[in-house]
Short mmCIF file of C-alpha atoms in Angstrom, two decimals:
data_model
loop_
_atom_site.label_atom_id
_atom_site.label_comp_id
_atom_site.label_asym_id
_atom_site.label_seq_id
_atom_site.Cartn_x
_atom_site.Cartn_y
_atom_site.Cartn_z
CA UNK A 1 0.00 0.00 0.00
CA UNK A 2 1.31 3.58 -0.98
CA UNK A 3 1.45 6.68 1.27
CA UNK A 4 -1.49 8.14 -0.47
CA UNK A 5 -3.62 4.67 0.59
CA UNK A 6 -2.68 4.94 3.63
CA UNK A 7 -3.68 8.47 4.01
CA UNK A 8 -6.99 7.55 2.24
CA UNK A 9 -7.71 4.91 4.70
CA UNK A 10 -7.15 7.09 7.56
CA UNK A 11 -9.18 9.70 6.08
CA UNK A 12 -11.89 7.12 5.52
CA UNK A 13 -11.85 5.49 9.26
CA UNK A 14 -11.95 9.09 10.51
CA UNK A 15 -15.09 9.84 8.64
CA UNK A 16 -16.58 6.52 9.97
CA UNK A 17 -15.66 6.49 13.96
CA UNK A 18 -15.02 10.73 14.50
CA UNK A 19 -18.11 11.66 12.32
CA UNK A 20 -19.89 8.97 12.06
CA UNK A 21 -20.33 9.38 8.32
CA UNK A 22 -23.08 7.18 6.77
CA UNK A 23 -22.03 3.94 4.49
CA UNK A 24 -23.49 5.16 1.31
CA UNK A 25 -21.41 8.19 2.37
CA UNK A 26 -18.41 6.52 3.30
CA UNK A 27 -18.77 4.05 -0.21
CA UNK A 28 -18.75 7.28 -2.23
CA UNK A 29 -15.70 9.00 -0.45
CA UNK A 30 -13.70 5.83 -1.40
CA UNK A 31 -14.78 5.47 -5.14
CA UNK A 32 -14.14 9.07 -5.38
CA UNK A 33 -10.50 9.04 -4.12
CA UNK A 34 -9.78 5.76 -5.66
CA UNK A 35 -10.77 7.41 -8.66
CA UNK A 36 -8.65 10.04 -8.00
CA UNK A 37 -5.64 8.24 -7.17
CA UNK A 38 -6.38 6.20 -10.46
CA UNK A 39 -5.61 9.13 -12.55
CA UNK A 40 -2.54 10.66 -10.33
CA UNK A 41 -1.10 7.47 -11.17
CA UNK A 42 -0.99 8.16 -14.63
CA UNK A 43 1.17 11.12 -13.96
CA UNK A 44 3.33 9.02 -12.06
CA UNK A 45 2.15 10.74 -8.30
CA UNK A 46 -0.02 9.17 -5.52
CA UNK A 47 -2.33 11.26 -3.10
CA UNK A 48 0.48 11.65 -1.10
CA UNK A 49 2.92 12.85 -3.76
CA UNK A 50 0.43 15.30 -5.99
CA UNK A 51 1.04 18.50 -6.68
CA UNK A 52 -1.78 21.41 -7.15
CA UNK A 53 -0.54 21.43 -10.65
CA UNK A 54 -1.91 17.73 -10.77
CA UNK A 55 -5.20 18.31 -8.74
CA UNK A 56 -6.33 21.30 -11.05
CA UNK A 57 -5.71 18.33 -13.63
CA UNK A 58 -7.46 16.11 -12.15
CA UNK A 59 -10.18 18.72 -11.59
CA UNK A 60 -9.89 19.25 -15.59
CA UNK A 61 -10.37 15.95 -16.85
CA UNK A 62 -13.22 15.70 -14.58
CA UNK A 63 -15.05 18.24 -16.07
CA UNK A 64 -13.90 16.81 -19.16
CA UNK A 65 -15.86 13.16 -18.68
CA UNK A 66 -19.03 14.27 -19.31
CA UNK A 67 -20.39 13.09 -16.05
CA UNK A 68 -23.19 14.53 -14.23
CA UNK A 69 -23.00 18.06 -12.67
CA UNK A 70 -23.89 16.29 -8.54
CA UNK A 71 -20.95 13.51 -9.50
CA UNK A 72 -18.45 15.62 -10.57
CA UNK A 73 -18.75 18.25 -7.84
CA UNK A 74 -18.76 15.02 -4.83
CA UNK A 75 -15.22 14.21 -6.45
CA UNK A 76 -13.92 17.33 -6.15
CA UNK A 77 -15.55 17.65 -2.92
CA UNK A 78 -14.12 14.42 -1.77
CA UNK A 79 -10.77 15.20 -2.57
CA UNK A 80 -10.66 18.94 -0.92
CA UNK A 81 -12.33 17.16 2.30
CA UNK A 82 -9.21 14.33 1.84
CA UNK A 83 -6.56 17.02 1.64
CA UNK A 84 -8.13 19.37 4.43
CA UNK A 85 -7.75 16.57 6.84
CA UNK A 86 -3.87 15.57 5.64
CA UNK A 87 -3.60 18.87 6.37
CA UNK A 88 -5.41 19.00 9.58
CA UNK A 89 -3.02 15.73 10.70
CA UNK A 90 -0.03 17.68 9.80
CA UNK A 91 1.27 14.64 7.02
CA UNK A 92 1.80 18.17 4.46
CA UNK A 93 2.60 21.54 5.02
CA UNK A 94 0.11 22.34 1.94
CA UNK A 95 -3.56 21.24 0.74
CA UNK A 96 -2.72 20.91 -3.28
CA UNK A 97 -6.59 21.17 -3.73
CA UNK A 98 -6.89 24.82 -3.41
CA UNK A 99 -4.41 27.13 -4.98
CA UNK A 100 -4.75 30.41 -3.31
CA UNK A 101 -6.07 33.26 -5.30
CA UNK A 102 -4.80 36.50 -6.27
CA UNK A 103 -6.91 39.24 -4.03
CA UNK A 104 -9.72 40.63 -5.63
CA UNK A 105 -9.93 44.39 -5.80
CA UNK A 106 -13.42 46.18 -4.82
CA UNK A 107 -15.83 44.13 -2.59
CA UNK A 108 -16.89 40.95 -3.57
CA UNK A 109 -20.27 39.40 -4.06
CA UNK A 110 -21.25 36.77 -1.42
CA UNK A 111 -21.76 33.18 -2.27
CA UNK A 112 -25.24 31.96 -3.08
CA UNK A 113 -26.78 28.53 -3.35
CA UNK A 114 -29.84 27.96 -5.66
CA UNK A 115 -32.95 27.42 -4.94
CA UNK A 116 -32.72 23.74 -6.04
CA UNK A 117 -28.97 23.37 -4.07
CA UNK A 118 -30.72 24.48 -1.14
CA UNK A 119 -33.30 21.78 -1.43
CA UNK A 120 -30.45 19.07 -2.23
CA UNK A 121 -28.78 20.27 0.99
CA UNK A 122 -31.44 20.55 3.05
CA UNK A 123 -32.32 16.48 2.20
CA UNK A 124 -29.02 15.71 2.32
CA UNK A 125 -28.42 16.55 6.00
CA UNK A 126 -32.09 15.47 7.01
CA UNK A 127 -30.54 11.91 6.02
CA UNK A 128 -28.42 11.11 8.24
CA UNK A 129 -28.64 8.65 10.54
CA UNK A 130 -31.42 9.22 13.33
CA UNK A 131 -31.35 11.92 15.61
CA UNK A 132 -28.25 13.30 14.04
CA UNK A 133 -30.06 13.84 10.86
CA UNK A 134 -33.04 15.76 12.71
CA UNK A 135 -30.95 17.58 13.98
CA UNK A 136 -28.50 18.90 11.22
CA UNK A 137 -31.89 19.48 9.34
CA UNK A 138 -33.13 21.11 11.42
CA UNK A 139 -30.62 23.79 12.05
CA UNK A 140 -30.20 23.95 7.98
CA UNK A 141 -33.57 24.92 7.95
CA UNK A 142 -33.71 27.16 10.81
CA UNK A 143 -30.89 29.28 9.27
CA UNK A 144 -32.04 29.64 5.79
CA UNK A 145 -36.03 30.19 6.74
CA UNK A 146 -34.53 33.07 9.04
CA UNK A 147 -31.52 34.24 8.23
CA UNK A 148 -29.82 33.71 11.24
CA UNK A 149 -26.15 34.25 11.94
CA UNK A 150 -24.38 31.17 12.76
CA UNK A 151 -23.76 32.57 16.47
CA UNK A 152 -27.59 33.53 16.89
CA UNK A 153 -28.17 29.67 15.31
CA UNK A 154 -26.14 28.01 17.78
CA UNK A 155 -26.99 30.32 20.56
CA UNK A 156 -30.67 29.42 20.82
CA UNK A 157 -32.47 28.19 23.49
CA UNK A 158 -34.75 25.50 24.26
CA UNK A 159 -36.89 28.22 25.96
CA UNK A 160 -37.25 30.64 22.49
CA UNK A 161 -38.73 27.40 20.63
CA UNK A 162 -40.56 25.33 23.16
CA UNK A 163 -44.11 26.67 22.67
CA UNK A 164 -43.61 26.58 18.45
CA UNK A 165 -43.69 30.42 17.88
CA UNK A 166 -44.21 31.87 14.10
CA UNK A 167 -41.31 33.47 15.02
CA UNK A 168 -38.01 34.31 17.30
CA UNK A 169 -36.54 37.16 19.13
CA UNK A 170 -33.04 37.27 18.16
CA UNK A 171 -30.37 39.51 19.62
CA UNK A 172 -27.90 40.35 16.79
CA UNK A 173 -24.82 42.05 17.23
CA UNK A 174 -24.61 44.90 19.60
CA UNK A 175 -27.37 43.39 21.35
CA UNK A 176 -30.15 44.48 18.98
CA UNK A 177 -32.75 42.43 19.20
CA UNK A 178 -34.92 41.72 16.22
CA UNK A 179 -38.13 39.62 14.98
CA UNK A 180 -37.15 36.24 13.38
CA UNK A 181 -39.84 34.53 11.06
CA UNK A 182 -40.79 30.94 11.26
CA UNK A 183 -42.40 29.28 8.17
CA UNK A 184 -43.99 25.80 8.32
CA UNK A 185 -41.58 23.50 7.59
CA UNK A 186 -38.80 24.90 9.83
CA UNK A 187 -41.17 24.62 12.59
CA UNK A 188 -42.25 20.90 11.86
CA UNK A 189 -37.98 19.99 11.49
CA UNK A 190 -37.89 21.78 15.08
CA UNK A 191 -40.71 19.69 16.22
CA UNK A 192 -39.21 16.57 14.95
CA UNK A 193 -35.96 17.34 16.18
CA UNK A 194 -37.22 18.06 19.75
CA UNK A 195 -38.32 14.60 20.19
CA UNK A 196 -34.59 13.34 19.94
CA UNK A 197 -32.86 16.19 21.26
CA UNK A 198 -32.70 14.33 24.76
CA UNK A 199 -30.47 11.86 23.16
CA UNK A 200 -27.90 14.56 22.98
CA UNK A 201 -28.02 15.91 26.37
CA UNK A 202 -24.52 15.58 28.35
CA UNK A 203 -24.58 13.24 31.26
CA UNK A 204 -26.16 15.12 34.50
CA UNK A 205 -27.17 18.26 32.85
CA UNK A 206 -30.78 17.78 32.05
CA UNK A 207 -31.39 20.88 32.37
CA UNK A 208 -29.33 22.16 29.47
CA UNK A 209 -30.88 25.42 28.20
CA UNK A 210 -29.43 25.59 24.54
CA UNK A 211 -31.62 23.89 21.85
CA UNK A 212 -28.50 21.96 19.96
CA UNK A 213 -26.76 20.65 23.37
CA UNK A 214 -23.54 18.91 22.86
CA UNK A 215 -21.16 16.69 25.29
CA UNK A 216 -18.66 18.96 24.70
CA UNK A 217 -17.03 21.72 27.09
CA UNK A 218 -19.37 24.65 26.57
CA UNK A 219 -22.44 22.01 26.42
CA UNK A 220 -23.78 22.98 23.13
CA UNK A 221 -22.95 22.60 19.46
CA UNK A 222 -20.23 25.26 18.25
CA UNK A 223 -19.88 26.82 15.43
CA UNK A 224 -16.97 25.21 14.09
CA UNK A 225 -18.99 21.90 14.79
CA UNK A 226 -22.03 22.82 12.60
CA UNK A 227 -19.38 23.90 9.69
CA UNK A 228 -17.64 21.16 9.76
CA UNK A 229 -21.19 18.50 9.44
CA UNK A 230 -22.51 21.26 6.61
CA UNK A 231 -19.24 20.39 4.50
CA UNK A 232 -20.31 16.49 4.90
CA UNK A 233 -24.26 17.31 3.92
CA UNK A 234 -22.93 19.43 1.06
CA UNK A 235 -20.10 16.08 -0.37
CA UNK A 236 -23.70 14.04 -0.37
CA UNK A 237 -25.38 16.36 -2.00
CA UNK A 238 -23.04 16.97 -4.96
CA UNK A 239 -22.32 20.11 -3.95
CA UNK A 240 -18.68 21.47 -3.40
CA UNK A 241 -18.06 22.24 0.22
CA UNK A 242 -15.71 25.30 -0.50
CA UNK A 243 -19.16 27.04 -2.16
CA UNK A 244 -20.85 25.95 1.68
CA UNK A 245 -20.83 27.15 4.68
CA UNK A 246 -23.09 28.33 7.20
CA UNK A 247 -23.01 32.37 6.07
CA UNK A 248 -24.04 31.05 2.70
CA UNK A 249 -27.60 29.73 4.21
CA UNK A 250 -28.23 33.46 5.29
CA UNK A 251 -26.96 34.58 2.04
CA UNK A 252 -29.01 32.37 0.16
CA UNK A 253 -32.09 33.62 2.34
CA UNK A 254 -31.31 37.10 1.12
CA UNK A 255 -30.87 37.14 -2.18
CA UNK A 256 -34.00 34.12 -2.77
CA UNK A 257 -36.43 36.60 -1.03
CA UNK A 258 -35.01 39.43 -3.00
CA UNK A 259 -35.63 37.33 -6.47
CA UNK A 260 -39.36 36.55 -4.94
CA UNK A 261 -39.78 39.95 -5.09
CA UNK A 262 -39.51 40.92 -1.33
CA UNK A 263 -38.87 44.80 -0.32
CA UNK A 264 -35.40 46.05 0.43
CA UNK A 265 -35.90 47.52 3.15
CA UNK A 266 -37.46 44.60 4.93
CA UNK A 267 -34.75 41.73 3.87
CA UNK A 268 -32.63 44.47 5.91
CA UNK A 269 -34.76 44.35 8.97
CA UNK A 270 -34.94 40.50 8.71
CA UNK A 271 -31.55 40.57 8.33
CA UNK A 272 -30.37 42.97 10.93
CA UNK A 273 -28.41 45.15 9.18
CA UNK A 274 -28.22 48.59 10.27
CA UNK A 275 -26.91 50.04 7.06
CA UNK A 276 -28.84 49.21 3.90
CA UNK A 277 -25.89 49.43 1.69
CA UNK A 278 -24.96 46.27 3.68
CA UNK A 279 -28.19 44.68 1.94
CA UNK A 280 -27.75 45.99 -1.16
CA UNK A 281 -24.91 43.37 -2.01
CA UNK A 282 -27.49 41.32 -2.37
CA UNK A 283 -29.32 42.98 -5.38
CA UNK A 284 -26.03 42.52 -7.81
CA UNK A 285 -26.72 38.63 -7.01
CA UNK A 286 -30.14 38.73 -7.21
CA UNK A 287 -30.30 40.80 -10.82
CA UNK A 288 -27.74 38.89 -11.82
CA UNK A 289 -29.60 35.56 -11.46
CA UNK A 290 -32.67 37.34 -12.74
CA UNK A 291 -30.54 38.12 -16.23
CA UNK A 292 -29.54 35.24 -16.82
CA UNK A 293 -32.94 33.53 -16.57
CA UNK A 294 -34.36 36.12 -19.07
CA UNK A 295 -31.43 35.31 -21.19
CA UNK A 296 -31.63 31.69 -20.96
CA UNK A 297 -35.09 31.38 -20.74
CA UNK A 298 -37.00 34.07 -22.66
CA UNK A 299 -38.52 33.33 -25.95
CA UNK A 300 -36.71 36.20 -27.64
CA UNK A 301 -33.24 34.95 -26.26
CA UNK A 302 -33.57 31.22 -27.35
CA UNK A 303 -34.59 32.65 -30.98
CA UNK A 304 -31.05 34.47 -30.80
#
């Protein structure tokens, strides 16, 4: 066995026992990086051994292959996921996957998920395994039916959801509290994920205020916790993790009310913003999303 086997067996039994990754999951991770390894072979490199120069190959050919739009992006996605963790174990000083880009000048646009991604997400963290699929899908939905910040997400309490309200107080930042709306299906995930939430308690501690409680130190889910299981629900849904994270969900709230043709100046009270030329990013991706459907799908366009 080869470095790079190695590697991608540790990678694989760390996704099994440290995040307990499903086995359709853990069956695709392996095709994908076998597949991967298959043609870094033919450049005379490993996992181990590869350079960026032969990943962005790799990542070429793949887009080369014809194959589906959801396959290819879980390959790439398996591989950046394989390289984070090499990286995270310290086995390279570099992750080949991702070159790092010259700066951009001017502000840039913030990352949006379609309508359709959001639904392919959205099932693909509702199925995992038990309670830890309530619960991922339930915060997924939480976050993109409100908008929330990931530090107002995590920060709930059992107390703000227990009676199913139409809608949440949130304190933002500087304390400024604000009116969070609840639509019908993020309430039924919250209502499905309350019946297992007990199953996460920590030992002796019951009473555990937060809504997503965790075993660890601060005794609920962090942050870094909830990024880290969105990269694994975006892999099985064919989307690339580097285009996920949990900012994106209230991004992708944003700009999909915007293109439903919701008011400015309310996506900037929803939001909490207390400068509307913080909410106006979100126009340039909304009109631009808007353009392209006229040009793609107007009657005058497909003539041209």
């Amino acid at each position: 066995m080869n470095q790079g086997a190695a590697w991608a067996e540790a990678f694989l039994e760390m996704m099994a026992v440290e995040r307990a990754a499903a086995k359709n999951t853990l069956s695709a991770y392996a095709r994908d990086l076998a597949d991967a390894a298959g043609f870094l072979a033919g450049r005379g490199r490993d996992l181990a051994s590869a350079s960026a120069e032969d990943v962005e190959a790799y990542f070429a050919a793949i887009g080369a292959r014809g194959l589906s739009p959801a396959t290819a992006a879980r390959r790439r996605a398996a591989v950046r996921q394989f390289y984070r963790f090499v990286l995270g174990e310290a086995w390279r000083a570099d992750d080949p996957s991702r070159r790092v880009e010259a700066p951009k000048k001017g502000r840039s646009l913030p990352k949006v998920l379609s309508r359709e991604e959001m639904d392919r997400l959205i099932a693909a963290a509702s199925a995992r395994d038990g309670g830890q699929g309530l619960r991922l899908g339930c915060m997924v939905e939480l976050a993109y039916a409100s908008g929330l910040r990931i530090s107002e997400l995590t920060g709930l309490t059992l107390a703000a959801l227990a009676r199913d309200p139409a809608y949440l107080i949130v304190k933002g930042k500087g304390g400024k509290e604000r009116l969070a709306p609840l639509n019908e299906t993020a309430r039924a995930a919250v209502k499905a994920y309350l019946e297992v939430r007990p199953s996460f308690l920590p030992p002796k501690d019951k009473a555990n205020p937060w809504l997503f409680p965790s075993r660890g130190k601060g005794g609920r889910l962090t942050p870094r916790r909830f990024a880290q299981l969105l990269d694994e629900a975006a892999a099985d849904a064919g989307i690339d993790p580097a285009r996920v994270s949990p900012h994106v969900l209230r991004h992708a709230f944003a700009t999909h009310l915007l293109e439903g043709g919701a008011d400015l100046r309310v996506v900037q009270t929803l939001l909490g913003h207390a400068d509307i030329a913080t909410t106006q990013i979100y126009t340039h991706v909304a009109g631009d999303r808007l353009a392209e459907v006229v040009a793609t799908r107007h009657p005058l366009a497909k003539k041209g």
